[in-house]
């Protein structure tokens, strides 16, 4: 087993991403779909910070430095906002249709 | 195999395995709790990557905020009397095949790519530096994020309160 | 003060009323007192107009300020432009419009109080002022036509303002339709000009005419163009035979009658004729003079017998407009415009005075129910009397100056060409005017009250109504126009403010006395006469005007006094039994009372003719056209039976097959459209993988 480097982190991130996709695709419950989205966001964050740490050099030769961290922070902030809005929508859907199962919500189909 | 590697594998295993339980467990509440461990593992990975501030924010915002929100969502959208809060699954076979293929190709791609990386630098305290960048180069973004949070707050309140 | 300042002021004068209109119309329902905004805007417009007139007449008196921007281009050579022309006529006319419009706004504040569409009324006044300013300011005939129609629209809206009354709605429609007849002619004239000169600009057209380019290379067509353009003026200025709409337009609110149907909009026709004066040929001017003469005479005879206070004034307006048009026809360009301005003031004063009377009498308009109002409405009486003296042509008033000028010109025209009829009719109309105006005054204000109930409730108007009356009556005095109360020839109005028009029509088509002599000589003449306000076409004309001056003045004074005295003899001192007199000339009286039966004539001929024509066309449709149609239908049916079969089996079969095919394909693809988001995401993932492997 080689020394832990950039690739290791990327593999973890990829696995998290795949499981997020899996959750989004297979789970009926809207809340579970949201959890999948959170997983995907986390995997993206791991990527940002890993590249920030292992210093893929930019065009001008400087390390990305802390900018990756900042992007990760922004993603977290947006994730919080997204979760709040999404849950509000889910609650509203539940009030209207008495279910949060996505496969049953196809009113627009007709 | 030094301590750093061992700690990494521990956290990676914690993250991936609990994430696996999150997406496979039929009980939503269990899923939510496994999500807690996933977030915790991700926070550990952040620490290993020298991102102490982001790790703390991860713990506070995700574990303390988003996860609680999700749990509230679970509670509010299921009948309390229903002890088993379960969720069904659909599209199992196409999803397994598709996600498997996607994961395989992504992994193949990233391993076969020669990233122009430099050795990791020694971890330093990032909080002060982050604060400086945030209020200098990213001041506008910072303000915009504040506004977005405010709008999201109001929007969530108004959407959730709307009478069906 | 520079030219650009003047142009900016004109822009403000043009667009501020539009702004007021939009604001008042949009907020009218919400904000009760928004009309004050419109009134305020008009005050600013009035101040701007005064500043503009002052600036133009003190600093740029000899300049013609033209400002143009390109609107769009049809081809590289045909460019349609928007533009302003600011000359002395423009600023004087703008001042008249702005002043009367502002005064009418103030007057209306009290007069229209309590009307349920109070704010909308002011909005309409705003759009009217905007369009009228547009007509005055423009330098090309296309824009003038646009604003021309806009004033027509606002006139329609204001005549029919009380549209619950059927007569008001009908009057609005009538005004609109009758105006269309005139505008049709004007439009044809504009088209001829555009076809010939590829431009709408007055200046360019005049220059081309001077350079010898005339429509279709024929003097007849130039004459026709002038007459066609004049048709617009016939409609808008209510000239015979299209004058029938103006008396009916009195159904509108009285301040509107003062503003639109006495002072400004109806004068727009005269203004148009003034603008196109340069291209009129002798034949066209003859036509104009005849129309003007008829329009001066016929309504004057009608006004003798009318009993509605506003109808009398309306016919008097038509008659005075006829004067102006006749003046243009006989070449008295300056006096026509002079009379336009003076008439605008005293006729607006008369209308507002009648509005004051109507207001005081609680919307009673029949003079037979009035009488003795002098004591109740002293201020209204005084201003009304002053304006009546002006319209009758009594010295010391502005009306005397302008009317005398027109009559002298008609006199001179007679001596130069031998057509004395214009002078004769002119003096006759002056006699009639003095008579019917004082008949109106005596019946309304003198004598004993006839309707005691209404008389007792009559009251003098509030300040906002009295102030405009006083201002307008004040402007009917000579001193504003000339220092000499007997003759305006030396006054600044005629010598400095209005220039002698440049004539552009080819020499051979002009009257003899308007032939331009050798250029140097003309200039000499012009310089020689520059101290006089006379129109300096040629030596001959100047001489004729000189010799016509005193006879015309004494004669006009004589007929005016004769008319007034007759009115007093008939109605004040009752020396002649009027009823017996009317009974003895019953047919004539009825002829006048019924307005020469012109409306009835139009009904019997044009309206009935149109109805008859449509009946004939209907019959033609029903029998011949339908017969042909039915015949062809039978043939068609036979053919269609064959084609039907073809259609049914071959074409329909193909179509049905296509339908089945697409339905079948749809059935397959509809499986994919589950409406479930997650299924779509699975598809997205597979698509990504496929892309991944392909690229």
Short mmCIF file of C-alpha atoms in Angstrom, two decimals, chain C residues 141 193 197 202 205-206 209 222-227 229 273-282 284-285 502-506 509:
data_model
loop_
_atom_site.label_atom_id
_atom_site.label_comp_id
_atom_site.label_asym_id
_atom_site.label_seq_id
_atom_site.Cartn_x
_atom_site.Cartn_y
_atom_site.Cartn_z
CA UNK C 141 -46.21 68.22 -42.90
CA UNK C 193 -46.05 66.47 -52.18
CA UNK C 197 -40.31 66.03 -53.51
CA UNK C 202 -41.92 72.69 -45.60
CA UNK C 205 -40.64 71.70 -50.52
CA UNK C 206 -40.73 75.48 -50.87
CA UNK C 209 -40.97 74.86 -55.88
CA UNK C 222 -49.86 72.52 -57.90
CA UNK C 223 -53.21 74.23 -57.60
CA UNK C 224 -54.84 70.91 -56.76
CA UNK C 225 -52.21 70.18 -54.10
CA UNK C 226 -52.88 73.51 -52.48
CA UNK C 227 -56.63 72.92 -52.54
CA UNK C 229 -54.09 70.56 -48.30
CA UNK C 273 -53.02 77.50 -44.58
CA UNK C 274 -50.63 80.16 -43.33
CA UNK C 275 -47.82 77.59 -43.35
CA UNK C 276 -48.52 76.45 -46.91
CA UNK C 277 -49.26 79.95 -48.14
CA UNK C 278 -46.08 79.99 -50.21
CA UNK C 279 -47.20 77.23 -52.54
CA UNK C 280 -50.71 78.47 -53.24
CA UNK C 281 -51.44 79.50 -56.79
CA UNK C 282 -53.91 82.18 -57.80
CA UNK C 284 -56.10 77.90 -55.23
CA UNK C 285 -56.27 81.26 -53.48
CA UNK C 502 -42.06 84.31 -49.17
CA UNK C 503 -43.95 83.27 -52.25
CA UNK C 504 -42.78 80.15 -54.02
CA UNK C 505 -45.46 79.34 -56.54
CA UNK C 506 -44.28 80.01 -60.11
CA UNK C 509 -49.59 81.13 -61.56
#
